[in-house]
Coordinates of N, CA and C and ligand atoms in Angstrom, one line a residue:
X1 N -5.0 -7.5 24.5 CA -5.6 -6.3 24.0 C -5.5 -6.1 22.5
X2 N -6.6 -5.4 22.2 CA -6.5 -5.3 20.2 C -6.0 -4.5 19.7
X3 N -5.0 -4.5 18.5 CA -4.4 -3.6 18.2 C -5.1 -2.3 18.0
X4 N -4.6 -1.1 17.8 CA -5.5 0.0 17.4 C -5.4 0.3 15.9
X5 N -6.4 0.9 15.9 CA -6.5 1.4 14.4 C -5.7 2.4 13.8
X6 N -5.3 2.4 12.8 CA -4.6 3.5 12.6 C -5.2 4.4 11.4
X7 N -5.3 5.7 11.5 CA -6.8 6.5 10.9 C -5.3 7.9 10.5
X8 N -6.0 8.3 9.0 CA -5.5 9.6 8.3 C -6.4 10.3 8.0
X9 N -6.2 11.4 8.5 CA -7.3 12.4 8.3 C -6.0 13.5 7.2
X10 N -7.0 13.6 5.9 CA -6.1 14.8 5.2 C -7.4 16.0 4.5
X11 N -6.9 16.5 4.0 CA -7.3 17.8 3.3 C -6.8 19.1 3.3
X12 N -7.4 20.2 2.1 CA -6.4 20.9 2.1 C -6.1 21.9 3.6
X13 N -4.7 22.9 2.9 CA -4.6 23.7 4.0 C -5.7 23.9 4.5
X14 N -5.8 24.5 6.0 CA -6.7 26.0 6.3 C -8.6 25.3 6.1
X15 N -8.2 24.0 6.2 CA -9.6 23.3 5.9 C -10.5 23.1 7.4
X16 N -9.6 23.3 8.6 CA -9.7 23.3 9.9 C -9.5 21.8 9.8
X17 N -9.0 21.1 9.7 CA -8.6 19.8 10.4 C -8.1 19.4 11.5
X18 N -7.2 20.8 12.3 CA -6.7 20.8 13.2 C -7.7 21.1 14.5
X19 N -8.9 21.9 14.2 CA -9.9 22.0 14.9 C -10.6 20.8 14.9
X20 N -11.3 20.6 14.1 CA -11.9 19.6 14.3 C -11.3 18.1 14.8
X21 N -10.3 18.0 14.6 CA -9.2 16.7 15.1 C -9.2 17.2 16.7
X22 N -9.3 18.1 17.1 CA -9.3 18.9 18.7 C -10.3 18.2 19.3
X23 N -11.4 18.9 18.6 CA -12.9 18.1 18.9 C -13.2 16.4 18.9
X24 N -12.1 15.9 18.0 CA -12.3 14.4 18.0 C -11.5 14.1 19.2
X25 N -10.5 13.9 19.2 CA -10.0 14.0 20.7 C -10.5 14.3 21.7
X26 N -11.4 14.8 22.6 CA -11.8 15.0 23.5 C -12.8 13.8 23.7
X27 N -13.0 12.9 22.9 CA -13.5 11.8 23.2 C -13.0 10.9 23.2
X28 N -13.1 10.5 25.4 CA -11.9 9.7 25.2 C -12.6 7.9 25.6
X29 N -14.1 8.1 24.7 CA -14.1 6.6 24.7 C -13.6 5.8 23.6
X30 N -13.3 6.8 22.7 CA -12.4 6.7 21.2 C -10.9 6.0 21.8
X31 N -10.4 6.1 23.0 CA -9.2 5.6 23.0 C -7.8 6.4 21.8
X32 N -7.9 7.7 21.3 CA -7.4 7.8 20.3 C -6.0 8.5 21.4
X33 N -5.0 8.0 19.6 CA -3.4 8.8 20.4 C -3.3 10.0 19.1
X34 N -2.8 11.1 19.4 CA -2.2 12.1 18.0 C -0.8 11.5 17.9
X35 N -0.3 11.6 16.4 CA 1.3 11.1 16.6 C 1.9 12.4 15.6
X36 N 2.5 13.0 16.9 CA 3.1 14.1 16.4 C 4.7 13.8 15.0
X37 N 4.4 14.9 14.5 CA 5.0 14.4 13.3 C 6.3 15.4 12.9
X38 N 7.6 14.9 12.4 CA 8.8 15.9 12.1 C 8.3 16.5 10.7
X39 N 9.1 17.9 10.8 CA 9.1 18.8 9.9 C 10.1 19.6 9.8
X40 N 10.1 19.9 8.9 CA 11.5 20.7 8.5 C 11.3 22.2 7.9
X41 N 9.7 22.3 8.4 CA 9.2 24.0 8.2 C 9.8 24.7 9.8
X42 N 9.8 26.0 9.3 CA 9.8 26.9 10.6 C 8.6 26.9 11.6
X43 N 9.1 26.8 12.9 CA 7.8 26.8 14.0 C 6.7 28.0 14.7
X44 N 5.9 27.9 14.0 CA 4.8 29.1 13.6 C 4.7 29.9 15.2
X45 N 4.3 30.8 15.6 CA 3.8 31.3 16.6 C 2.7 30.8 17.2
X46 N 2.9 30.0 18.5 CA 1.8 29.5 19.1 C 2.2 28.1 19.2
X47 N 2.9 27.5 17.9 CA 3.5 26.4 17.8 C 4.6 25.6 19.2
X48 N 4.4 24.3 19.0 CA 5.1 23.9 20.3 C 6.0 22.4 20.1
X49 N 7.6 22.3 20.4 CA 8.1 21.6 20.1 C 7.5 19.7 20.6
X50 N 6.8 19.2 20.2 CA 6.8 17.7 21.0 C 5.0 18.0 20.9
X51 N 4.7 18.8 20.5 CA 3.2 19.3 20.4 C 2.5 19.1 19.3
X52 N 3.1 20.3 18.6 CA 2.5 19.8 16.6 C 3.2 19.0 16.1
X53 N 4.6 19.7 16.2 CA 5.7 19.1 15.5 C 6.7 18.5 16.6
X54 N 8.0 17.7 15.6 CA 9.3 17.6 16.4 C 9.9 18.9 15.0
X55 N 10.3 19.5 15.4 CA 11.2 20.6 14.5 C 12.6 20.3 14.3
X56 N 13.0 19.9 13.1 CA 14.6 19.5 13.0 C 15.0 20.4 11.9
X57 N 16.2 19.5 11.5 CA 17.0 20.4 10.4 C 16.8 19.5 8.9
X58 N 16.6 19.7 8.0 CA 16.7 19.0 6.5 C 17.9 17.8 7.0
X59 N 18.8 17.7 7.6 CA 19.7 16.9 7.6 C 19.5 16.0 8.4
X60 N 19.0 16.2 9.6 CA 18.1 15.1 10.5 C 16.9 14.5 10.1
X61 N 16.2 15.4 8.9 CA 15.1 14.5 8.4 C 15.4 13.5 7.7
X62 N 16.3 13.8 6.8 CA 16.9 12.7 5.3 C 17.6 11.4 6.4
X63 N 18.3 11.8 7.6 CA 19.4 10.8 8.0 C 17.5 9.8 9.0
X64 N 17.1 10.3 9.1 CA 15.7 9.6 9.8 C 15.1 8.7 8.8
X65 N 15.1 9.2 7.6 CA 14.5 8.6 6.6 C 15.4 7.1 5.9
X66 N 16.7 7.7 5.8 CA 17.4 7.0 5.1 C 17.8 5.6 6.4
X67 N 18.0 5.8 7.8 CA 18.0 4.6 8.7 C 16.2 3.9 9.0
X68 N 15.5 4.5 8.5 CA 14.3 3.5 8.1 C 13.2 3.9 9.3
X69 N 13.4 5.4 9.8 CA 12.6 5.5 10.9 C 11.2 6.4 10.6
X70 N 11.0 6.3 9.5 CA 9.7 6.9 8.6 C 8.6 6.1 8.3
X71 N 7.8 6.3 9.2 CA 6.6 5.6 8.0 C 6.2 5.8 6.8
X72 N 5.9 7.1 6.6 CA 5.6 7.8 5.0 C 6.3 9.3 5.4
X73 N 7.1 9.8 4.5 CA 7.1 11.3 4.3 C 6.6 11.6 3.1
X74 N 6.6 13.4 3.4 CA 6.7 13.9 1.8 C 6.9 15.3 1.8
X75 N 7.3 16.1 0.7 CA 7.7 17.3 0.8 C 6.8 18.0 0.6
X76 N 6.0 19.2 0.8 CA 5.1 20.1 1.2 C 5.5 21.6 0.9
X77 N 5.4 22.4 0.2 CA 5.6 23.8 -0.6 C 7.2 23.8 0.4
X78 N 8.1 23.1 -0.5 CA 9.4 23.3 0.2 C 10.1 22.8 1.4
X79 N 9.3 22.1 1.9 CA 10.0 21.4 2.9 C 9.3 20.1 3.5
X80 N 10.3 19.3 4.4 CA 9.9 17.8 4.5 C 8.5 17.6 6.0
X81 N 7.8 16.4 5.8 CA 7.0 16.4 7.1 C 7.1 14.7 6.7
X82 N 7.0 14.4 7.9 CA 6.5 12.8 8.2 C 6.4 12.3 9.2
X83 N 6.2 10.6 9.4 CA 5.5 10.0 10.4 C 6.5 9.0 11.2
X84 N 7.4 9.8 12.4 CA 8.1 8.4 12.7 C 7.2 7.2 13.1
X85 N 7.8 6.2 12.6 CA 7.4 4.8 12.5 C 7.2 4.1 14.1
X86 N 7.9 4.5 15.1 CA 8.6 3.8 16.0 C 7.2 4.1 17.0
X87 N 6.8 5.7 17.1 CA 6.0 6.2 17.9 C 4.1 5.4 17.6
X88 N 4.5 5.5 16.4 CA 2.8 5.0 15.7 C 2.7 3.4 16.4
X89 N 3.9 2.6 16.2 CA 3.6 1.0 16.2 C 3.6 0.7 17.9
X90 N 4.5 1.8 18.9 CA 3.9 1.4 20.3 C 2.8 1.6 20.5
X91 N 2.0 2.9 20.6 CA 0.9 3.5 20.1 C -0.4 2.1 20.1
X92 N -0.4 2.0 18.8 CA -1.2 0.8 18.4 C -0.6 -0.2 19.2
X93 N 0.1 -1.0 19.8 CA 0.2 -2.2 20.4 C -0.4 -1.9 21.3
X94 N -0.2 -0.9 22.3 CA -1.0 -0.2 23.1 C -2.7 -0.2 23.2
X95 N -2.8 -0.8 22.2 CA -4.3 -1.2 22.1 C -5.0 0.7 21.8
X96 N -4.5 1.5 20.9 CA -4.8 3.4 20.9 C -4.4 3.2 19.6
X97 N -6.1 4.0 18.9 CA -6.5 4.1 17.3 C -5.6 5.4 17.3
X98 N -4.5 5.2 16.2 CA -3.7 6.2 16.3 C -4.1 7.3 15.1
X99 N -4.2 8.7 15.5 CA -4.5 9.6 14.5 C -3.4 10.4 13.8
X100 N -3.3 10.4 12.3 CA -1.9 10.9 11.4 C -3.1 12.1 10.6
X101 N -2.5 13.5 10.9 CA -3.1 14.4 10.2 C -1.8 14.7 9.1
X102 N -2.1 14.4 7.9 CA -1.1 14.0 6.9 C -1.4 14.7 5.5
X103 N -0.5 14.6 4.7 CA -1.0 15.9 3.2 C -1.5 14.0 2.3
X104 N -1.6 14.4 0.9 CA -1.9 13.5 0.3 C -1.1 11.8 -0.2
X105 N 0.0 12.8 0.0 CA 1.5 11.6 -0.6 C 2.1 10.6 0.4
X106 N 1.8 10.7 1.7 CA 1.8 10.9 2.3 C 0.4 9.2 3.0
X107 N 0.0 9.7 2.8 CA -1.5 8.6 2.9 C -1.0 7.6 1.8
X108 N -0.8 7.8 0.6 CA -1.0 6.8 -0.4 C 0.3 5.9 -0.1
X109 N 1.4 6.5 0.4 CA 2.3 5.7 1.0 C 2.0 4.6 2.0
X110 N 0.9 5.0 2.9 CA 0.4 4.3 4.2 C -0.1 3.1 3.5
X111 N -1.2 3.5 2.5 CA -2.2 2.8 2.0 C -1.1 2.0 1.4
X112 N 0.2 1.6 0.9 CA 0.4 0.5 0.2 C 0.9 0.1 1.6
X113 N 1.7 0.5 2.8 CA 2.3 -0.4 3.4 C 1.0 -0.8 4.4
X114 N -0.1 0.0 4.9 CA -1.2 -0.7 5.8 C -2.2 -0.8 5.3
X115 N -2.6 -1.7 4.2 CA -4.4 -1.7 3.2 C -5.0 -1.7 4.6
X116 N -5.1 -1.8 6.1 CA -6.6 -1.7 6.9 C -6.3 0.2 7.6
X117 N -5.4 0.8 6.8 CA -5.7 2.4 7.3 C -7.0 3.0 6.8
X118 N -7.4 3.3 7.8 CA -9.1 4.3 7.9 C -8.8 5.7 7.7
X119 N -8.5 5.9 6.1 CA -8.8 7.1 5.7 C -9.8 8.5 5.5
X120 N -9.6 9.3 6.0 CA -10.8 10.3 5.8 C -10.3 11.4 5.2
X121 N -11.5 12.1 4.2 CA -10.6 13.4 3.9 C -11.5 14.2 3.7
X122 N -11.0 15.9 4.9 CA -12.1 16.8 5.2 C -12.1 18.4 4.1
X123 N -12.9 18.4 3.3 CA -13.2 19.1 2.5 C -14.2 20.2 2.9
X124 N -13.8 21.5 2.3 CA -14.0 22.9 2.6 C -15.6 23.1 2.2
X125 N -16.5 24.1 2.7 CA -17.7 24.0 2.0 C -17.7 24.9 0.9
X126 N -16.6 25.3 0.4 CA -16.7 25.6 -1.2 C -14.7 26.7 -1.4
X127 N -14.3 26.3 -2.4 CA -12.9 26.4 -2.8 C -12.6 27.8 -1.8
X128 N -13.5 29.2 -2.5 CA -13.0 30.7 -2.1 C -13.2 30.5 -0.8
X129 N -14.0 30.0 0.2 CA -14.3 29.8 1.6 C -12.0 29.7 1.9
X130 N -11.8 28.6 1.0 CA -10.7 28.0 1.7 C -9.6 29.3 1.1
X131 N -9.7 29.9 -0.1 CA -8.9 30.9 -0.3 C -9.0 32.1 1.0
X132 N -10.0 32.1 1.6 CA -10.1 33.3 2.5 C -9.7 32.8 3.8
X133 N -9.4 31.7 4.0 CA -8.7 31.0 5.4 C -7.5 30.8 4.8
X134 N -6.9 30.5 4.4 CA -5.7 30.7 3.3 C -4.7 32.0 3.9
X135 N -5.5 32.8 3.3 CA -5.0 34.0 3.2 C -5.0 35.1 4.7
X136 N -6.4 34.4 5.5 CA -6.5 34.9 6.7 C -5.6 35.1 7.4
X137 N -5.0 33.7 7.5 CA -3.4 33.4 8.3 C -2.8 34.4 8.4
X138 N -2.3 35.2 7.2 CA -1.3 36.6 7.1 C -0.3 36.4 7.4
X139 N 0.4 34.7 7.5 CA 2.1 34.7 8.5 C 2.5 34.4 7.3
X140 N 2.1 34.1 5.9 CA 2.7 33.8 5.0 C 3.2 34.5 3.7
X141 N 4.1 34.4 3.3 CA 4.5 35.5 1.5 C 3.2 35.2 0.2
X142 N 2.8 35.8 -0.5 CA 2.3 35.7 -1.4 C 2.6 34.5 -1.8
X143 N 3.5 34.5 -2.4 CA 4.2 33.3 -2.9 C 3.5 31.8 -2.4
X144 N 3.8 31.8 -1.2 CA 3.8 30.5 -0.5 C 2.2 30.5 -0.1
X145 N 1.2 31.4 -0.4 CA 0.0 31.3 -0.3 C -0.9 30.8 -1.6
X146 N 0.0 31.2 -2.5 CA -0.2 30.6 -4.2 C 0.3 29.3 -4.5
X147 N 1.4 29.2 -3.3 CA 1.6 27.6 -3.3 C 1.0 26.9 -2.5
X148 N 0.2 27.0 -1.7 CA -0.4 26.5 -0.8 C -2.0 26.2 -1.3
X149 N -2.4 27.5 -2.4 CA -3.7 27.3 -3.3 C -3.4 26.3 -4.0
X150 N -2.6 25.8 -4.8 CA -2.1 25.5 -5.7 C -2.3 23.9 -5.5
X151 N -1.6 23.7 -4.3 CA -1.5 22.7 -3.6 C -2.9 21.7 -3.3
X152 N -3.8 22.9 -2.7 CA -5.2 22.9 -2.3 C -5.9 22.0 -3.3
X153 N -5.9 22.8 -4.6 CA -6.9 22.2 -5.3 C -5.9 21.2 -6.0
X154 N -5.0 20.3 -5.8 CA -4.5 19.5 -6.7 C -4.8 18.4 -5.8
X155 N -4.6 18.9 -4.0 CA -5.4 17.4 -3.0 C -6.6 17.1 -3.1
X156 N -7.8 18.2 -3.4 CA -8.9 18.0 -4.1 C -9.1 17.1 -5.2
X157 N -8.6 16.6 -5.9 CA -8.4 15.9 -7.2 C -8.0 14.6 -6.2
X158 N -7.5 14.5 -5.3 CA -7.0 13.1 -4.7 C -8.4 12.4 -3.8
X159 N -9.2 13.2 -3.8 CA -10.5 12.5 -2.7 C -11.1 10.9 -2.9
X160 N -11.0 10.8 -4.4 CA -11.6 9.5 -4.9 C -10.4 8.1 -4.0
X161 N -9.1 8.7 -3.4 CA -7.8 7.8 -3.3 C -8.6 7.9 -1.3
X162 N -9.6 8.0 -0.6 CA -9.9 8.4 0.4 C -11.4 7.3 0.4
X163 N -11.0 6.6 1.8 CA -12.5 5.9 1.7 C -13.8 7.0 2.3
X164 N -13.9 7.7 3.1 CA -14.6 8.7 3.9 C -14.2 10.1 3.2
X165 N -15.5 11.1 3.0 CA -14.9 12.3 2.4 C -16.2 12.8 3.2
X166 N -15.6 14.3 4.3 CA -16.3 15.1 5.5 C -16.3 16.5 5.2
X167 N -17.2 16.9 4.8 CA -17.2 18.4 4.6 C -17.4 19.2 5.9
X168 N -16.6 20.3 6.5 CA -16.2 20.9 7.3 C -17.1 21.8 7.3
X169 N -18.5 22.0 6.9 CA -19.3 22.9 7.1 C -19.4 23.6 8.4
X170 N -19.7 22.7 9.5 CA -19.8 23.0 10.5 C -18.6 22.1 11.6
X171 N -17.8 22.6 12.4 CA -16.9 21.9 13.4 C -18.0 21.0 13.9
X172 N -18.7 20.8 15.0 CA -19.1 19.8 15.7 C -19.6 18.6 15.1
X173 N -20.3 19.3 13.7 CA -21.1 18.1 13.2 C -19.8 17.1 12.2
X174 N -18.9 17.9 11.5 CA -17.9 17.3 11.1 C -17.2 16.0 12.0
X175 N -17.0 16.6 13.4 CA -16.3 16.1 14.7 C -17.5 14.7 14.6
X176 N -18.4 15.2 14.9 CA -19.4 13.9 15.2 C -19.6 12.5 14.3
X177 N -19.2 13.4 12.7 CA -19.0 12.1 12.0 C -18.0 11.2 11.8
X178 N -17.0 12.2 12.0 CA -16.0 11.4 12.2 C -15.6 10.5 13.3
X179 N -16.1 11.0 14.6 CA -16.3 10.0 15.8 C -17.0 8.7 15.2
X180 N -18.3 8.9 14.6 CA -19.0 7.3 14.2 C -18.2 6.5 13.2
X181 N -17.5 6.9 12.1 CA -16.2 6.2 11.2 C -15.5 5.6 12.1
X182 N -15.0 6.0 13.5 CA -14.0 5.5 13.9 C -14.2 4.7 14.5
X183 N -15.6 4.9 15.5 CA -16.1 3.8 16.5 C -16.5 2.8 15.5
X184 N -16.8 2.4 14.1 CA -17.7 1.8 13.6 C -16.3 0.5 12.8
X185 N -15.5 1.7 12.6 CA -14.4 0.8 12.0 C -13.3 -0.1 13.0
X186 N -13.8 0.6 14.4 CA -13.2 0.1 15.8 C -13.5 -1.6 15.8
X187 N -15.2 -1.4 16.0 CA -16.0 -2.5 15.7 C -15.6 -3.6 14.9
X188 N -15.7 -3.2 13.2 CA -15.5 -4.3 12.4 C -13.2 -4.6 12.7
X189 N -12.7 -3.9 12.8 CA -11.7 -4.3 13.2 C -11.9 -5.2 13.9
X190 N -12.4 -5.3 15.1 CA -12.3 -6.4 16.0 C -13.2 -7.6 15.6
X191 N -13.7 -7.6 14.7 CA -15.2 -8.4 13.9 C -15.9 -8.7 14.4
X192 N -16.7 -7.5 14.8 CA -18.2 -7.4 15.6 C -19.1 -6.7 14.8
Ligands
LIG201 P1 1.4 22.8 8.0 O1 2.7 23.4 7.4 O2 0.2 23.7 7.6 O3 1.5 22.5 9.4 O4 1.2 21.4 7.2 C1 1.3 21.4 5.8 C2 0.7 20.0 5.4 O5 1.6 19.0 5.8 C3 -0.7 19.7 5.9 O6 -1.4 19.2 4.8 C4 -0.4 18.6 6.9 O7 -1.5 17.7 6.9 C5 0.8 17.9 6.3 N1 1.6 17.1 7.2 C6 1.8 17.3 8.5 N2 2.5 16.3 9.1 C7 2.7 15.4 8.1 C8 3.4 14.2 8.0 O8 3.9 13.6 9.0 N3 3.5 13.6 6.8 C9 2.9 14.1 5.7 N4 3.0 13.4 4.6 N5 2.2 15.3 5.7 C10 2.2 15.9 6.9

């Protein structure tokens, strides 16, 4: 069987990536796997342990990192997220294009240790749109919504570091192009 692909989808906060990554999923001639990822934020409302996250302590993330079970981390308005390593490589042997919903630092780590990662990155249909989903949320302090702006437009500046760039205008149609990147990169992976 062929290995799978392994695909980063980034952009900023509150860009719906989580929705539309919903929507790519549901197609299951994609063969795709989610690889849920550790964090060292607090577990939001609605949130689910083995779901979005694995939720640990700062001290379990460093001691994960430092025995080599990371593929890429990075820190994020104060705290750690990343990709164990262990889950992504059965995954892929498994012959399942694995999907990493990941911030910026995060990808460019991937890209030096996997040059065949299928990058995408889904961009808002205009900045204030993304301040007003931003802010919508309401679970967050001022503070940490100015960090999260802040954030926003500095991953914006990283799009050129992205081979695929999907503007989120609309969920379905975003979903749909992203489905043909994958199937297409499916293809020339296997060199057809
Ligand atoms: P949130 O706190 O909104 O769930 O996530 C904050 C940011 O962390 C998002 O941009 C998300 O893509 C990113 N993120 C989530 N998991 C990982 C991970 O495993 N590694 C990295 N580098 N970023 C992640």
């Amino acid at each position: 069987m062929a290995r799978g692909l392994l695909i980063v989808l980034s952009g900023p906060s509150e860009v719906g990536k989580g929705t539309v990554l919903k929507e790519v999923m549901k197609d299951e001639s994609l063969h795709l796997a989610y690889s849920v990822s550790m964090t060292t934020r607090e577990k939001r409302p609605g949130e689910e342990e083995g779901v979005n996250y694995y939720y640990v302590t700062k001290e379990q993330f460093l001691s994960a990192v430092k025995n080599g079970e990371m593929l890429e981390y990075a820190q994020f308005v104060g705290n750690y997220y990343g990709t164990p390593l262990h889950e992504v490589e059965r995954l892929r042997d498994e012959g399942k294009n694995v999907l990493l919903e990941i911030e910026v630092q995060g990808c460019m780590q991937i890209k030096e240790k996997c040059p065949d990662v299928v990058t995408i990155f889904i961009v808002p249909p205009n900045m204030k749109e993304l301040e007003k989903r931003i802010r919508g949320r309401g679970t967050e302090a001022e503070e940490v919504v100015q960090q999260r702006l802040e954030k926003a437009n500095r991953e914006m500046d990283m799009i050129r570091e992205y081979k695929y760039v999907v503007c989120n205008d609309d969920i379905q149609l975003a979903a749909d192009i992203i489905k043909v990147i994958i199937k297409r990169n499916q293809e020339l992976y296997q060199g057809k």
